Amino acid sequence: MLTSAKTPIYYDKKNLDDRTLLKLYKNMLKPRLIEEKMLILLRQGKVSKWFSGIGQEAISVGVTMALQNHEYILPMHRNLGVFTTRDIPLSRLFSQWQGKANGFTKGRDRSFHFGTQDYHIVGMISHLGPQLGVADGIALASNLKNKGEVTAVFTGEGGTSEGDFHEALNVASVWQLPVIFCIENNGYGLSTPTKEQYYCKDLADRGKGYGIDSFILDGNNILEVYEKTVKLAESMRKRPRPILIEFKTFRMRGHEEASGTKYVPNELMAAWEVKDPISNYRNYLLKLGVLTTAKDDEFHQEIKAEIDEALQIASAEGKIVPDERTELNDVYKPYDYQHVAHSSNKEEIRFIDAISQGLRQSMRRHKDLVIMGQDIAEYGGVFKITEGFVEEFGNKRVRNTPICESAIVETGMGLSIAGMKAVVEMQFADFVSSGFNPIVNYLAKSHYRWGQNADVVVRMPCGAGVAAGPFHSQTNEAWFTKTPGLKVVYPAFPYDAKGLLATAINDPNPVLYFEHKALYRSIRQEVPTDYFTIPFGEAALLREGDSVSIITYGAGVHWALETLDKNKDISADLIDLRTLQPLDVEAIYKSVKKTGRAIILQEDSLFGGIASDLSAMIMENCFEYLDAPVKRVASMETPIPFINQLEDQYLAKGKFEEALKTLLNY
Ligand SMILES: Cc1ncc(C[n+]2csc(CCOP(=O)(O)OP(=O)(O)O)c2C)c(N)n1
């Protein structure tokens, strides 16, 4: 039942037994007492930042107790009660907040920014919204494996303004995913009051707009939260579908402790003060005779003793000792590359066929692999790479998606958390910008932060030369090579495309797989018909010579080959990098040390591209071997124009031959 801030909380225990009633109380009391301690620690400078959930405990505790322990919960920064109700040892939480090794992130991320598979909790990233789509992925895995499990994900009302919220709701409803979307509407998003955050009456109405059954509950009433969530979860396990619950509550302290609450009117604060979820419930239990003051004291003493002991353990723990190797080693999940050799059966196929074949063979090999993308099912994708896949693998594993790149990348992450694999097809690489945030912030950083890998390959049909203009022609690998935690693959030939795609799918880390559209139907090669893999980080030396090292990848490889075919007198090493992360630096240095000259050809515009880094690396490591400055050749510093004559002028291809000759004559 919904109560306004002014009315006292109305409790109805229905048929809940005394044990459950007390457990609900104790589970709320624990985070409250921890928080009271935290405020002291903050004042003493022993904790750096704290986001208080005081006054909102009923939501965390009620929802967590309504779920089974193996069901995933994705909490926010005010949901301490989720962590404590799942019985995480408090010493580990204190270690986490103090940045100690016994925490969950080895001092790499703060506060509640962590997850733990042991407790089926997936913590937030600072960007708030992305975890909503991650919950979709976990719930999708439940549906695909007929597990009948529910996933609960939290957001504040502020977070509901993010696109991720809307995308996640839409995907969950279109795919009928068993996600409980929990909105904690606590009046303010940092200093922004709800009236400046949204214009609809209730946020629950947003769920209805997506065809999702939505409810409004008094978030301060533990019995209402618990009982309703239990019922909904039971029904969702039997009939998977999303549910949205808007919990009306209030943020009793500042956004974070240092920021205060000056902007909150006193009357509002006072009105919610009387609605405190713990004191009201305590009074109810006392009146009922389920709790006595003696028992209550006992609970307080017991919890306080647990807190003090945990704090002592965490405080006694030594500080993290920085070690570069440890840090670098944890960026990626270790992957023991398994080489699969191919038989001698070969056929001549196009670049595009190689990708399609590689993907199909991986789908056969990995029963847990799901492909998602726009128009990829019956339609076969805009480039027809997945044509016929639905017939062979069914539309549970070959999934058409709504147009929502963020939520689909996040769904891939969720599948990975649930132990599955995902390939996400961007219709064009350009559109990855709409899914950029989860790739660079969620997928890339999860393993380093809390040891959770992202077993997701993002396929990127990219590149110019097809007169498609600024939004269908970019080659945006530099957006990702910049980001530690991602692997970046960029084949130039059908053989490499097939073998590297197989490896990308086997590798448990997030891989951006670039496939150049202009090569799709123009490049053919004899390719083994069966499944095989090619290791990452091994460049291919396509031509051998001694006067210059040409270093390139993707379409650049073919431009360089054309130039060398035209100028037979030029004796050059031609290095096709094949993967940009990891990078085969040894192959580059070895060649440059031999030839004494290096030219790097990249299709992307010059500034900030990978050519710049390669150039710097060569200068730093091969300077004394160089007979000339390293030369970078790249496209113009403009967006990519549409019409052929402008596109030709834009592209690096037209400048390469002259630059090469100039370098040779230096
Ligand atoms: C994408 C993004 N924009 C802005 C912020 C800064 N920020 C952190 S929390 C917050 C307010 C969140 O409000 P709400 O979702 O209502 O949660 P509450 O803090 O009230 O529980 C803001 C603006 C952020 N972390 N991420």
XYZ file of C-alpha atoms and ligand atoms in Angstrom, residues 51-52 56 76-79 113 124-130 155-162 164 183-192 194 197 251 254-256 437, ligand 1:
67
model
C 27.389 7.030 -0.401
C 24.772 6.637 2.267
C 16.571 3.193 2.042
C 23.921 0.612 -6.889
C 25.911 2.834 -4.577
C 23.198 2.993 -1.885
C 22.558 -0.721 -1.592
C 32.176 -0.670 -7.707
C 27.811 -0.930 -10.745
C 30.169 1.107 -12.837
C 30.092 4.840 -12.166
C 28.066 5.469 -15.298
C 24.983 4.079 -13.527
C 22.866 2.951 -16.494
C 24.974 0.220 -18.145
C 18.790 2.282 -10.440
C 18.099 5.636 -8.867
C 15.463 7.889 -10.435
C 18.316 9.960 -11.864
C 19.655 6.944 -13.711
C 16.295 6.440 -15.428
C 17.024 9.481 -17.573
C 19.914 7.673 -19.233
C 20.672 2.731 -21.082
C 13.900 2.152 -9.263
C 14.747 3.742 -5.952
C 13.049 7.083 -6.265
C 14.678 8.962 -3.421
C 13.802 12.524 -4.368
C 17.178 13.779 -5.532
C 19.852 12.816 -8.035
C 22.846 14.507 -6.487
C 21.237 17.980 -6.058
C 18.647 17.604 -8.815
C 12.733 14.815 -9.308
C 14.661 14.917 -13.692
C 17.693 10.117 0.463
C 23.926 14.003 0.990
C 24.708 12.480 -2.381
C 27.955 11.494 -0.776
C 30.334 3.450 -23.188
C 26.885 8.994 -16.830
C 27.043 9.696 -15.513
N 26.689 10.974 -15.395
C 26.818 11.618 -14.225
C 27.319 10.979 -13.128
C 27.516 11.716 -11.795
N 26.543 11.190 -10.820
C 26.829 10.170 -10.010
S 25.536 9.681 -9.111
C 24.576 10.921 -9.731
C 23.158 11.060 -9.284
C 22.432 9.783 -9.411
O 21.110 9.962 -9.060
P 20.150 8.742 -8.873
O 20.251 7.822 -10.029
O 18.806 9.275 -8.570
O 20.742 7.938 -7.632
P 20.906 8.423 -6.130
O 22.318 8.914 -5.997
O 19.893 9.447 -5.859
O 20.690 7.212 -5.311
C 25.278 11.665 -10.654
C 24.739 12.837 -11.389
C 27.700 9.630 -13.303
N 28.216 8.931 -12.302
N 27.539 9.013 -14.478
